[in-house]
PDB file of C-alpha atoms and ligand atoms in Angstrom:
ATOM      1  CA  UNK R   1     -13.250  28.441   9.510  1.00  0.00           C
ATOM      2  CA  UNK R   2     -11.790  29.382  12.890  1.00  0.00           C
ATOM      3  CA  UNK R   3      -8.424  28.533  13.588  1.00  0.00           C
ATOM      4  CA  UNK R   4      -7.322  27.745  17.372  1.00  0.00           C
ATOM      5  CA  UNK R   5      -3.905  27.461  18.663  1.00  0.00           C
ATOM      6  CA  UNK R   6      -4.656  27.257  23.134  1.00  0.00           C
ATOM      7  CA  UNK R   7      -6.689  24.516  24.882  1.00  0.00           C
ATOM      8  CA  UNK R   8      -8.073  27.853  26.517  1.00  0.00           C
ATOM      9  CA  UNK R   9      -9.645  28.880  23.566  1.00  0.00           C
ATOM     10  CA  UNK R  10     -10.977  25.947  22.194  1.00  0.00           C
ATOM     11  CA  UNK R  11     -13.069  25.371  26.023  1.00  0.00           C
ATOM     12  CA  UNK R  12     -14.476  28.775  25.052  1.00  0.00           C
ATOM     13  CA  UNK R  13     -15.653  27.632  22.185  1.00  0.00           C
ATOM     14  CA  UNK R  14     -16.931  24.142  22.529  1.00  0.00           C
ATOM     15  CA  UNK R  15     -20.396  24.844  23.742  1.00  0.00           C
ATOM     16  CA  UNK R  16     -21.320  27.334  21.171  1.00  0.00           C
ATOM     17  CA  UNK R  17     -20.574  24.080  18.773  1.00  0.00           C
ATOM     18  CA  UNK R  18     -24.028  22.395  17.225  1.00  0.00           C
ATOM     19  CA  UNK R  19     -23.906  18.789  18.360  1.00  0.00           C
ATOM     20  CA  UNK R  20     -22.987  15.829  17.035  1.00  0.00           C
ATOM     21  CA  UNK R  21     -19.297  17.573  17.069  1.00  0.00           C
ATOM     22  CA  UNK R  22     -17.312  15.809  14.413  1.00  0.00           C
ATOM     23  CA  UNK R  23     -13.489  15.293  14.704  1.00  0.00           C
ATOM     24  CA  UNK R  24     -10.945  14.306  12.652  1.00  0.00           C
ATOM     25  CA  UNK R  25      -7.121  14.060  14.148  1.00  0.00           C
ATOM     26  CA  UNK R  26      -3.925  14.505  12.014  1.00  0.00           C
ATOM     27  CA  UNK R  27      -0.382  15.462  11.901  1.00  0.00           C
ATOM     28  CA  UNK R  28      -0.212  17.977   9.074  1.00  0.00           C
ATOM     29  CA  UNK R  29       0.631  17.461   5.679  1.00  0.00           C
ATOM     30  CA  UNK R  30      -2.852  16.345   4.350  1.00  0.00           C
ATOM     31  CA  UNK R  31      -3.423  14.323   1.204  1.00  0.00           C
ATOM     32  CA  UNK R  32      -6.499  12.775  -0.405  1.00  0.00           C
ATOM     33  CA  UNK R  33      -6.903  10.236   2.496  1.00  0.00           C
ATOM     34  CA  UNK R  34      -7.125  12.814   5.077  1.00  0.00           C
ATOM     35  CA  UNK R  35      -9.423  14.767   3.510  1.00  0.00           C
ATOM     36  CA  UNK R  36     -11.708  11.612   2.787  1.00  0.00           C
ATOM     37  CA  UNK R  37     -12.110  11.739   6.720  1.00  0.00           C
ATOM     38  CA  UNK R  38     -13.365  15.213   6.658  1.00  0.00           C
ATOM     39  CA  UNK R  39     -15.671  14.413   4.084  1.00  0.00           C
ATOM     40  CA  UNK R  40     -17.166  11.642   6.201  1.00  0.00           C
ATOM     41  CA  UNK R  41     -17.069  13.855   9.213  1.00  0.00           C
ATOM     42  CA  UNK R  42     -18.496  16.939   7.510  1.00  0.00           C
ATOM     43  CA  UNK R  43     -21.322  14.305   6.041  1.00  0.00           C
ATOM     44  CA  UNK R  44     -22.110  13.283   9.351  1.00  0.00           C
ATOM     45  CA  UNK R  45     -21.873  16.064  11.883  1.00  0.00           C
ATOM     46  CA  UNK R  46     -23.135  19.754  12.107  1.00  0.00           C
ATOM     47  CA  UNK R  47     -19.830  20.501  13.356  1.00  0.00           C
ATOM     48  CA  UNK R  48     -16.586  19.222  11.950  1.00  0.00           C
ATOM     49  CA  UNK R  49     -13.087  20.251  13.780  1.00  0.00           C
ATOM     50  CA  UNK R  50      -9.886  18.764  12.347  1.00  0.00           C
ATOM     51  CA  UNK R  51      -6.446  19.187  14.380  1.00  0.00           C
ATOM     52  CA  UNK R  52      -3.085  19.488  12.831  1.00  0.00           C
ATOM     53  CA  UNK R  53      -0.194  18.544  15.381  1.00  0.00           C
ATOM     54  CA  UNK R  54       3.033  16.422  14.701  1.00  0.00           C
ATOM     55  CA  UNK R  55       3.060  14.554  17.732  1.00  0.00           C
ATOM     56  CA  UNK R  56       6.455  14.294  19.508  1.00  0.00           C
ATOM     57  CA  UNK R  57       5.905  11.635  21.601  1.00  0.00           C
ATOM     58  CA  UNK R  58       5.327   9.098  19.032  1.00  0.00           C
ATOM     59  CA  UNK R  59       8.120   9.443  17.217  1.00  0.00           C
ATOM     60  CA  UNK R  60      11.334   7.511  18.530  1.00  0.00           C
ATOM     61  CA  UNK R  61      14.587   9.495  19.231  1.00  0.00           C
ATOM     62  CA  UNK R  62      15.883   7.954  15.706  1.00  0.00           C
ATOM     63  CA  UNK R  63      12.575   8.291  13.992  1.00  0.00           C
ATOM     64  CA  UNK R  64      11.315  11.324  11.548  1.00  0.00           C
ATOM     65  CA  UNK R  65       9.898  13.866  13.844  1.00  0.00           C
ATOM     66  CA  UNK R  66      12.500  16.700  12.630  1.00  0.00           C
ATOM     67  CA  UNK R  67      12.131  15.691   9.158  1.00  0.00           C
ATOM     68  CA  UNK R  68       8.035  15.095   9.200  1.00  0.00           C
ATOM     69  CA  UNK R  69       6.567  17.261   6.486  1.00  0.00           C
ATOM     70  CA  UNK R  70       4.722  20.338   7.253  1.00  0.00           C
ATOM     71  CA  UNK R  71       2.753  22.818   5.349  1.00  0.00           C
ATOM     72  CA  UNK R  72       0.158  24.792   7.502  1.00  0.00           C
ATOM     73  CA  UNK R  73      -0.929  27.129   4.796  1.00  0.00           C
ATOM     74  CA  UNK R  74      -1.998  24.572   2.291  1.00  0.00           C
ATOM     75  CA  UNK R  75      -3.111  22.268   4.905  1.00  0.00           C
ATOM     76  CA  UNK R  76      -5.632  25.114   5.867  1.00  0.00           C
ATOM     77  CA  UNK R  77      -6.654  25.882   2.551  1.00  0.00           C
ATOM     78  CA  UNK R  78      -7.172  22.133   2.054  1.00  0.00           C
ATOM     79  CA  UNK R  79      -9.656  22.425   5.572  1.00  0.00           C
ATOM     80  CA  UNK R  80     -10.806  25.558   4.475  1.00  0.00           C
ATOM     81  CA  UNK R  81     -12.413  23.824   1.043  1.00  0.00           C
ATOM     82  CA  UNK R  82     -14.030  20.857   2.861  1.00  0.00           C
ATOM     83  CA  UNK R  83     -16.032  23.659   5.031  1.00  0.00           C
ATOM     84  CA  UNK R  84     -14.202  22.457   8.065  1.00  0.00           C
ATOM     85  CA  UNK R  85     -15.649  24.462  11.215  1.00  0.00           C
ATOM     86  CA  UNK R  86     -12.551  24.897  13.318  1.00  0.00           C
ATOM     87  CA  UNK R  87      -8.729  24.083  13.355  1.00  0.00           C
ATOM     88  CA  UNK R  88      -6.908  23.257  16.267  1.00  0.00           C
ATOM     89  CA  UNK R  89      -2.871  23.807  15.740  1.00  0.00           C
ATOM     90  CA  UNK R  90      -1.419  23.993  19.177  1.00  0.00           C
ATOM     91  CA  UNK R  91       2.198  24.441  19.856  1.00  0.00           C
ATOM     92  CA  UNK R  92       4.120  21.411  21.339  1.00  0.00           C
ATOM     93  CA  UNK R  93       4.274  23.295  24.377  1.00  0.00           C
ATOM     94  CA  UNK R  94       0.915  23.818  24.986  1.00  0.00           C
ATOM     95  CA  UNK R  95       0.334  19.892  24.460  1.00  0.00           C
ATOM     96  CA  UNK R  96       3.051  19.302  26.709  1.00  0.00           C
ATOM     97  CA  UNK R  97       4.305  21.574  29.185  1.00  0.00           C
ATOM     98  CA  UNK R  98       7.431  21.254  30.784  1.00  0.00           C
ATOM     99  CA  UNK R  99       5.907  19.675  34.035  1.00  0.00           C
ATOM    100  CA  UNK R 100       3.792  17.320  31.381  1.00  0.00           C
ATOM    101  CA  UNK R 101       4.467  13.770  33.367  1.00  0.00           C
ATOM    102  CA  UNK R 102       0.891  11.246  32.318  1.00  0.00           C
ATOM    103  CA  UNK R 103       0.509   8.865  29.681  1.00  0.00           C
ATOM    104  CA  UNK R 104      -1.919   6.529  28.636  1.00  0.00           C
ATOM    105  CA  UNK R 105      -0.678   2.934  28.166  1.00  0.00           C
ATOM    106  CA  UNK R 106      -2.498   0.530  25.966  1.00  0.00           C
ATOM    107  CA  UNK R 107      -1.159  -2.784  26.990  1.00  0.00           C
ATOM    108  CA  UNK R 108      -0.918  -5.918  24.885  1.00  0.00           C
ATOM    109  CA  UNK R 109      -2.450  -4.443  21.886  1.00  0.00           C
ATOM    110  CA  UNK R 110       0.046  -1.798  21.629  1.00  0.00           C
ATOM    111  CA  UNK R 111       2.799  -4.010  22.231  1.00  0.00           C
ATOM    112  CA  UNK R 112       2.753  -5.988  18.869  1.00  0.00           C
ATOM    113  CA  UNK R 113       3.605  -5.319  15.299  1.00  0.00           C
ATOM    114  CA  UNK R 114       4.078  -1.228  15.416  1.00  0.00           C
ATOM    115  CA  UNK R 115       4.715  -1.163  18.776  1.00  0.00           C
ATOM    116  CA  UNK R 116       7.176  -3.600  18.842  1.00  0.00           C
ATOM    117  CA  UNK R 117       9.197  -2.491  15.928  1.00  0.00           C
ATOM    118  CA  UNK R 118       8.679   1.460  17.483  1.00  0.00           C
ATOM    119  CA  UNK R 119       8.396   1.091  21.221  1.00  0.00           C
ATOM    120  CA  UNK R 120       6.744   3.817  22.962  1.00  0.00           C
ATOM    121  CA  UNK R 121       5.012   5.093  19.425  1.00  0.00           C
ATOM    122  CA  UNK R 122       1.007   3.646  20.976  1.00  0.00           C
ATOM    123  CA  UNK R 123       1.877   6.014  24.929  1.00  0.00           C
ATOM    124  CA  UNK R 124       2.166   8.888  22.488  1.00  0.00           C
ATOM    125  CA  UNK R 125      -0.167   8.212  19.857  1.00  0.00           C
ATOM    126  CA  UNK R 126      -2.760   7.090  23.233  1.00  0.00           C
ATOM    127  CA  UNK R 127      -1.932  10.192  24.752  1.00  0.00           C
ATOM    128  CA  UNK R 128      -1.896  12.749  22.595  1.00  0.00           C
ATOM    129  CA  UNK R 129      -5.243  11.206  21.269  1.00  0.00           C
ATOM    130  CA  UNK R 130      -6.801  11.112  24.905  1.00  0.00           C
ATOM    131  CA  UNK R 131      -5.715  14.538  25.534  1.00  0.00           C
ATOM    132  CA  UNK R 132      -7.027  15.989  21.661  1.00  0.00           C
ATOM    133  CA  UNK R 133     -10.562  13.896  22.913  1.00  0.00           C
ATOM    134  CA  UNK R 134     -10.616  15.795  26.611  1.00  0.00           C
ATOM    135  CA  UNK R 135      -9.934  19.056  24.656  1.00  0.00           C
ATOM    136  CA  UNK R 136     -11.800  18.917  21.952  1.00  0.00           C
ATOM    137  CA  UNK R 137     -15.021  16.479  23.533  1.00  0.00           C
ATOM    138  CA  UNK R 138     -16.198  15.189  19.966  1.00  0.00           C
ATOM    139  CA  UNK R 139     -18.994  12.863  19.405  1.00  0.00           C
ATOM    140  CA  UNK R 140     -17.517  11.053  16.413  1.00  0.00           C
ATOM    141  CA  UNK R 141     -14.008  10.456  15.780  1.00  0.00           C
ATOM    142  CA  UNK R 142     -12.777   9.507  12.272  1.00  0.00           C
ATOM    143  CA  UNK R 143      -9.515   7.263  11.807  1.00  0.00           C
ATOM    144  CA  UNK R 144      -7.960   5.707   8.572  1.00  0.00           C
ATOM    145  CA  UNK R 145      -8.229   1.775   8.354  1.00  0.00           C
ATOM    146  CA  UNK R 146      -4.488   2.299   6.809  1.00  0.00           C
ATOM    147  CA  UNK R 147      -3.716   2.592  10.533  1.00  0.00           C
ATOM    148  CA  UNK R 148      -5.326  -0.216  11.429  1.00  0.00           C
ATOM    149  CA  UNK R 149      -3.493  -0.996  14.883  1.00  0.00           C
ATOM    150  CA  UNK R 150      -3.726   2.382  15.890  1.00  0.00           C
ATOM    151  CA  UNK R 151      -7.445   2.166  15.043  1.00  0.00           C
ATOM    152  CA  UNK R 152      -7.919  -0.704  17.256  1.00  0.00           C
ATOM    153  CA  UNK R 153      -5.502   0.777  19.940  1.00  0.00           C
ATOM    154  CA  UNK R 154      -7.824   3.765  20.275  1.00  0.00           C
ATOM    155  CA  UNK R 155     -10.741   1.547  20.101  1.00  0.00           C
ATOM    156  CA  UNK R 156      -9.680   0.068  23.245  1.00  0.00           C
ATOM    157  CA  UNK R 157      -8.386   2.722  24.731  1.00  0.00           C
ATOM    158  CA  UNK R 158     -12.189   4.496  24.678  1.00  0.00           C
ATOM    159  CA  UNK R 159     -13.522   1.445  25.925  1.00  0.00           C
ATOM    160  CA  UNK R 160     -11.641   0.757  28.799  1.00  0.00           C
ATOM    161  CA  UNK R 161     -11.691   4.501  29.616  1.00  0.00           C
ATOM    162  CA  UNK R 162     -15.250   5.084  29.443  1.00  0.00           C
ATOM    163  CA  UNK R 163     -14.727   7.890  26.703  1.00  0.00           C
ATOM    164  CA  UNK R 164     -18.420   8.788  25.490  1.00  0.00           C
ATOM    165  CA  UNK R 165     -17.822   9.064  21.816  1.00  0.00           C
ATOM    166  CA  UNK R 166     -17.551   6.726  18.320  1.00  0.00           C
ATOM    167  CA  UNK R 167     -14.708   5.537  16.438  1.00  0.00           C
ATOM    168  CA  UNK R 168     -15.401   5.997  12.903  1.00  0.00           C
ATOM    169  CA  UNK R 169     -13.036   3.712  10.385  1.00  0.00           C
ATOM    170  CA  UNK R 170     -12.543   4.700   7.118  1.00  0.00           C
ATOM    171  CA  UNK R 171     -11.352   2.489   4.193  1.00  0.00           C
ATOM    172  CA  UNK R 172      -8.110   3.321   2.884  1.00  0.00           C
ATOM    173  CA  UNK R 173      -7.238   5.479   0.220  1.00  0.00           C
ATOM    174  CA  UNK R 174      -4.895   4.373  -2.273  1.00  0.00           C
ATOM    175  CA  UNK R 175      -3.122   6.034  -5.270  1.00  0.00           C
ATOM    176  CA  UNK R 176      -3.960   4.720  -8.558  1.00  0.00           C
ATOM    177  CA  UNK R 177      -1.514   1.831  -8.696  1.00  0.00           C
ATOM    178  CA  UNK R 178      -2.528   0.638  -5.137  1.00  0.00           C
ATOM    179  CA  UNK R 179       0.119   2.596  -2.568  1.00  0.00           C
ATOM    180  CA  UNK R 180      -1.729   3.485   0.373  1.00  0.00           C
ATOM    181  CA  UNK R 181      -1.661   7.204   0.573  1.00  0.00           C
ATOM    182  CA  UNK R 182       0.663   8.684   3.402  1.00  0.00           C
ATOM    183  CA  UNK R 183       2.508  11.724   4.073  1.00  0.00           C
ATOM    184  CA  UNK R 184       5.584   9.127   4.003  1.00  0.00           C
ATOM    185  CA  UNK R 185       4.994   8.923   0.789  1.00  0.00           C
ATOM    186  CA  UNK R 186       6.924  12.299  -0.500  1.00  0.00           C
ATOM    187  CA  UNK R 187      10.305  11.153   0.880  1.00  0.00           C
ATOM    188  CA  UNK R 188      10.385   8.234  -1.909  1.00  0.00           C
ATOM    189  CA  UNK R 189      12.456   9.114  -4.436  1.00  0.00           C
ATOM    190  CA  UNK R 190      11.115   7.978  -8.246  1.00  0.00           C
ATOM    191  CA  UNK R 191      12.756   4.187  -8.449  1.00  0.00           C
ATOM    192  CA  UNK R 192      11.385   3.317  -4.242  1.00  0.00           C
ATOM    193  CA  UNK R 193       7.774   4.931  -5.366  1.00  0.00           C
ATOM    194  CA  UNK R 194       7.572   3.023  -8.792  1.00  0.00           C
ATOM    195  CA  UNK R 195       8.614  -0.432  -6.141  1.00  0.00           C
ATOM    196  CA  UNK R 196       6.017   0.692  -3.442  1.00  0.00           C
ATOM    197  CA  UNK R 197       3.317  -0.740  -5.629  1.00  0.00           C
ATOM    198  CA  UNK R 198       4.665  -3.862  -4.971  1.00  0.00           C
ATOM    199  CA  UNK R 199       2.840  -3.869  -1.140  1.00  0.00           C
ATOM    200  CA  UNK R 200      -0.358  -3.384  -2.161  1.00  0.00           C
ATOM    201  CA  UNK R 201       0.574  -5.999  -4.863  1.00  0.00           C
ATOM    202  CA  UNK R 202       1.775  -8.285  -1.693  1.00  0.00           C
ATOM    203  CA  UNK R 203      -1.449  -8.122   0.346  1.00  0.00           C
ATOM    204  CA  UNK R 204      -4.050  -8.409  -2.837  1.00  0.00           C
ATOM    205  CA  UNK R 205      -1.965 -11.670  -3.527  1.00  0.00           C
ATOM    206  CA  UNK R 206      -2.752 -12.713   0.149  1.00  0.00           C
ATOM    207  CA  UNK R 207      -6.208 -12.029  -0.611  1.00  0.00           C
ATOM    208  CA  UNK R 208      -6.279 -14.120  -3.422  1.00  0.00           C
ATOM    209  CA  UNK R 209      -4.531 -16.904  -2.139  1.00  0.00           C
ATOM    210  CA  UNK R 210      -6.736 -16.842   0.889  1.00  0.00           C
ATOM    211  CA  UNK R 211      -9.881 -16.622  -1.561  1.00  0.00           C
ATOM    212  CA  UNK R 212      -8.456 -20.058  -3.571  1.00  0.00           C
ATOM    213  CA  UNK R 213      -8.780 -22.088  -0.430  1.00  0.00           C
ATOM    214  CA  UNK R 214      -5.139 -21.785   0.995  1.00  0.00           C
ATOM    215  CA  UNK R 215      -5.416 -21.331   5.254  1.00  0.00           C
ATOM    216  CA  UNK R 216      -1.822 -21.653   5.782  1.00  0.00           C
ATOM    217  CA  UNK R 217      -0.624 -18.566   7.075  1.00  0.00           C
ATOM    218  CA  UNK R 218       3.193 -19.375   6.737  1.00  0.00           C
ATOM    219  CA  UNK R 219       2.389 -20.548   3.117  1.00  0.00           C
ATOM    220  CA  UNK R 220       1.094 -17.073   2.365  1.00  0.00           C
ATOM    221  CA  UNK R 221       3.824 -15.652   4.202  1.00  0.00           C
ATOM    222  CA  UNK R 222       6.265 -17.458   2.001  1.00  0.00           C
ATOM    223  CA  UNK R 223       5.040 -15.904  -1.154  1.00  0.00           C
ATOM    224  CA  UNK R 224       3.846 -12.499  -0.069  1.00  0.00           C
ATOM    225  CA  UNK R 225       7.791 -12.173   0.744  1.00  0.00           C
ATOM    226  CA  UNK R 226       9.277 -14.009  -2.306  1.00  0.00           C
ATOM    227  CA  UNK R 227       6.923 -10.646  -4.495  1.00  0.00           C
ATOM    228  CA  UNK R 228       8.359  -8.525  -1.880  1.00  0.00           C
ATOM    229  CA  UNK R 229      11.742  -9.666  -2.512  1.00  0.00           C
ATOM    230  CA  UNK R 230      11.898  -9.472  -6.047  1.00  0.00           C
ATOM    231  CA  UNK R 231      11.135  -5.392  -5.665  1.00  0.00           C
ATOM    232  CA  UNK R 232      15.574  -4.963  -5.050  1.00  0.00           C
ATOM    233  CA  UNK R 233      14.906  -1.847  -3.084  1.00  0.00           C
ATOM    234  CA  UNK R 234      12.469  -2.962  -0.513  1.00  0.00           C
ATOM    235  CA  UNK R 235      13.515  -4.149   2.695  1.00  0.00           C
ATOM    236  CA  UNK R 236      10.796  -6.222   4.853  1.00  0.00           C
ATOM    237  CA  UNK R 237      10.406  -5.315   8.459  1.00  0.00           C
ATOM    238  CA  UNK R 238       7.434  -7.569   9.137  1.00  0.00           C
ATOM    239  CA  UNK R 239       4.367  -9.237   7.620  1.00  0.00           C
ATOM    240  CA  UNK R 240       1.572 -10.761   9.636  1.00  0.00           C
ATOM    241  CA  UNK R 241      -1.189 -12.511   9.417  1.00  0.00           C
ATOM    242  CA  UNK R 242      -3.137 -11.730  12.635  1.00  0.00           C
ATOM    243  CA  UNK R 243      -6.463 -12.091  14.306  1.00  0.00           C
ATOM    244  CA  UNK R 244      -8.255  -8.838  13.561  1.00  0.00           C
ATOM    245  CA  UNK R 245      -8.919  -8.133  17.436  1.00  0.00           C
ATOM    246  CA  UNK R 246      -6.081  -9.222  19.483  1.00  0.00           C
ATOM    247  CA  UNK R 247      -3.708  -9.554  16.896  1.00  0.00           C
ATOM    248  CA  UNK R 248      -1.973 -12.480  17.650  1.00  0.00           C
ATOM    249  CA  UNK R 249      -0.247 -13.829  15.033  1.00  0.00           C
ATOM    250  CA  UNK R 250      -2.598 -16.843  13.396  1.00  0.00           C
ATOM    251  CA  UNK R 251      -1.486 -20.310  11.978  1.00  0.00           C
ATOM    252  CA  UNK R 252      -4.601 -21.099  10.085  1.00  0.00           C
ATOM    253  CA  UNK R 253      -5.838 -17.801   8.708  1.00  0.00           C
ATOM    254  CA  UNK R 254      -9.692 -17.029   9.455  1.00  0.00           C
ATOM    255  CA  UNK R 255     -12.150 -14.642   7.700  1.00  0.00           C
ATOM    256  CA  UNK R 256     -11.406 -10.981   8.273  1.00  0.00           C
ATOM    257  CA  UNK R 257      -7.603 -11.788   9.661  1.00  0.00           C
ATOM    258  CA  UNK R 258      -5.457  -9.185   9.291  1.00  0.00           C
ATOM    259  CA  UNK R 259      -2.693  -9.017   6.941  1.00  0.00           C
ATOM    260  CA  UNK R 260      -0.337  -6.351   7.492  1.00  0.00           C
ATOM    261  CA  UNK R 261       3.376  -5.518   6.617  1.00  0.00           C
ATOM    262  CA  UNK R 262       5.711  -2.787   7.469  1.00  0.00           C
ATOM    263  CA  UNK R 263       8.629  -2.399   4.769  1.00  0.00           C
ATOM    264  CA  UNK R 264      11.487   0.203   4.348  1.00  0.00           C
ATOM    265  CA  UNK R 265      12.284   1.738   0.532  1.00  0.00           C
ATOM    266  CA  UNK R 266      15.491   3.520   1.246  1.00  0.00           C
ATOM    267  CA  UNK R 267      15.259   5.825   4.799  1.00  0.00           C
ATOM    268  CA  UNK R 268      11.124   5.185   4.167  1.00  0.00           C
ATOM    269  CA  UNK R 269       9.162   2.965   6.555  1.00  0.00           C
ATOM    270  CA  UNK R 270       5.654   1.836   4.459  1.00  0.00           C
ATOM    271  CA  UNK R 271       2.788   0.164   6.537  1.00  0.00           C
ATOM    272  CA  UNK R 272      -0.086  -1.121   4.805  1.00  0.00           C
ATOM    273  CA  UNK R 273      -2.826  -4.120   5.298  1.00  0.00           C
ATOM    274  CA  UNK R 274      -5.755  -5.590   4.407  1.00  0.00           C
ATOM    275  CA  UNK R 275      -8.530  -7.845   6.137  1.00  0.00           C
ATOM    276  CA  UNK R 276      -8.283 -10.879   3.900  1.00  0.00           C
ATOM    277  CA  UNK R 277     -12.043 -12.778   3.315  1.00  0.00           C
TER     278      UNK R 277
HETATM  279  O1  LIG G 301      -2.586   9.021  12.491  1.00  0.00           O
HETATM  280  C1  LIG G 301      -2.049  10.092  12.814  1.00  0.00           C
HETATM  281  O2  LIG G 301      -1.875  11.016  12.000  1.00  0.00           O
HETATM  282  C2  LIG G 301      -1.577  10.285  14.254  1.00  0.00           C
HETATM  283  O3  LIG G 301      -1.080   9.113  14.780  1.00  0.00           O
HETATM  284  C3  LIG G 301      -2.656  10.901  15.166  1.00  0.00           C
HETATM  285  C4  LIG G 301      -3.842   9.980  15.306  1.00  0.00           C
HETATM  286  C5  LIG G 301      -3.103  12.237  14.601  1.00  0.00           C
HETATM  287  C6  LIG G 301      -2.063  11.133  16.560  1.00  0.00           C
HETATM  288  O4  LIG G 301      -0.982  11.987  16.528  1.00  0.00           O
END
C-alpha cells in the first residue's frame, strides 16, 4: 500500500495504475461503513485508492472541524487490511493554498435540508470532491447512501460537469440496534447512544406506515416526531419526506420518497434516512 501526501506525486503515479481505478473518499476516522466501500471498490476495480482528508471547507465556523476525530495510524492499518492500493493524505495546504479562490456550487439541490441547516457545507463538500476526482481521475467512485444528499449532490455535480466516471451508492451500514454508523457517533456519551436508536426506530416506523396504506406525509411526520420526542435527550432539527431527486418536500408521499431527519443528542448532530416503498 503506497501512501501519498502531494497532488505531485499522485500525477506520477496515476498512469502506472491498472484501469478501472477504484476510489473511495473519506475524512478519517474509518468504521465498518467505510470500509464496506472499500470492499465494494476493491471487488470491483484492479486498483482501489481511498483518501483520508478532513475537509475544512465544509465545516461551518461553529461546526466540528477542530474537534473531528482523527487517527491516521489505525485508519491505515484499517486500508492496509482491505488491500487498498494507495492512500492519499494531503495536508490542508496542499488542498488549498493560500491563493486557493474556486468553488463548485451545486445549486438548488444543495440548498435544501443539509444545506440549509449548514450553509456553505455542499461548495466544500463539491469542491473538495471535484478537486480529489481531477487528482485522483477514478473510474468508479463509491459513496454511502447514509449521505444521501451529498450522494445526489455529487451525482449532479458529475453530470452537469461532464466528469467521465460512476457514482457507486452503497446501502448503509448500521450498528446492531439500527444507528447508522458515523464517525459522529464516538462523541455520544452512553445515555444519547442508548436514545440514538430511536432514529432508525423513527424512519422504519415511516416505512411501515407508508407500507399500511397511509400517503399523508404530514401524518407520518406527526408520529415519526411524537417517537422522536419521547427519546428526552433528542432534539429534532428536521424530518422530511422528499422526492428522491429534487427533494422537494412531498404532500402525498410516493414510492422511493425520501425520508430523512437530522437530530442533535447533546453537542451531536445525527442524519439518517431511508427511501420508504
Ligand atoms: O462523506 C464524507 O466523508 C465527506 O463529505 C467527503 C465525501 C469525503 C468529502 O470531504
Amino acid at each position: 500500500m503506497k501512501i501519498i501526501k502531494t497532488i505531485a506525486e499522485f500525477r506520477k503515479l496515476r498512469p502506472k495504475l491498472t484501469a478501472p481505478v477504484g476510489f473511495v473518499p473519506t475524512m478519517g476516522y474509518l468504521h465498518e461503513g467505510h470500509l464496506v466501500l472499500v470492499r465494494r471498490a476493491r471487488a470491483e476495480n484492479p486498483s482501489v485508492a481511498v483518501s483520508i482528508f478532513v475537509n475544512p471547507t465544509q465545516f461551518g465556523p461553529k461546526e466540528d472541524f477542530a474537534h473531528y476525530p482523527r487517527d491516521p495510524q489505525r485508519d491505515l492499518a484499517l486500508l492496509e487490511k482491505e488491500g487498498t492500493d494507495i492512500v492519499f493524505m494531503p495536508s490542508a495546504e496542499e488542498i488549498y493554498p493560500p491563493d486557493f479562490n474556486s468553488w463548485v456550487e451545486v445549486g438548488k439541490l444543495a440548498g435544501k435540508l443539509e444545506g440549509a441547516a449548514r450553509p456553505g457545507h455542499f461548495r466544500g463538500v463539491a469542491t473538495v470532491v471535484a478537486k480529489l476526482f481531477n487528482i485522483v481521475q477514478p473510474d468508479r467512485a463509491y459513496f454511502g447512501q447514509k449521505d444521501a444528499q451529498q450522494l445526489l449532490v455529487i451525482k449532479k455535480m458529475t453530470a452537469d460537469l461532464d466528469m467521465n466516471l460512476e457514482i457507486v451508492a452503497v446501502p448503509t451500514v448500521r450498528e446492531p440496534d439500527g444507528l447508522a454508523m458515523s464517525s459522529r457517533n464516538t462523541y455520544l456519551n452512553a445515555g444519547e447512544r442508548k436514545q440514538a436508536a430511536v432514529l432508525y426506530q423513527a424512519l422504519n416506523l415511516a416505512q411501515k406506515l407508508y407500507s399500511g396504506g397511509e400517503k399523508d406525509a404530514k401524518a407520518i411526520l406527526k408520529q415519526m416526531t411524537a417517537l422522536i420526542q419521547q427519546q428526552p435527550l433528542a432534539d429534532i432539527e428536521y424530518i422530511s419526506i422528499a422526492d428522491a431527486d429534487t427533494l422537494d418536500e412531498l404532500d402525498r408521499v410516493k414510492p422511493s420518497a425520501l425520508v430523512s431527519l437530522a437530530v442533535r443528542f447533546g453537542n451531536t448532530r445525527l442524519i439518517d434516512n431511508v427511501a420508504v416503498g
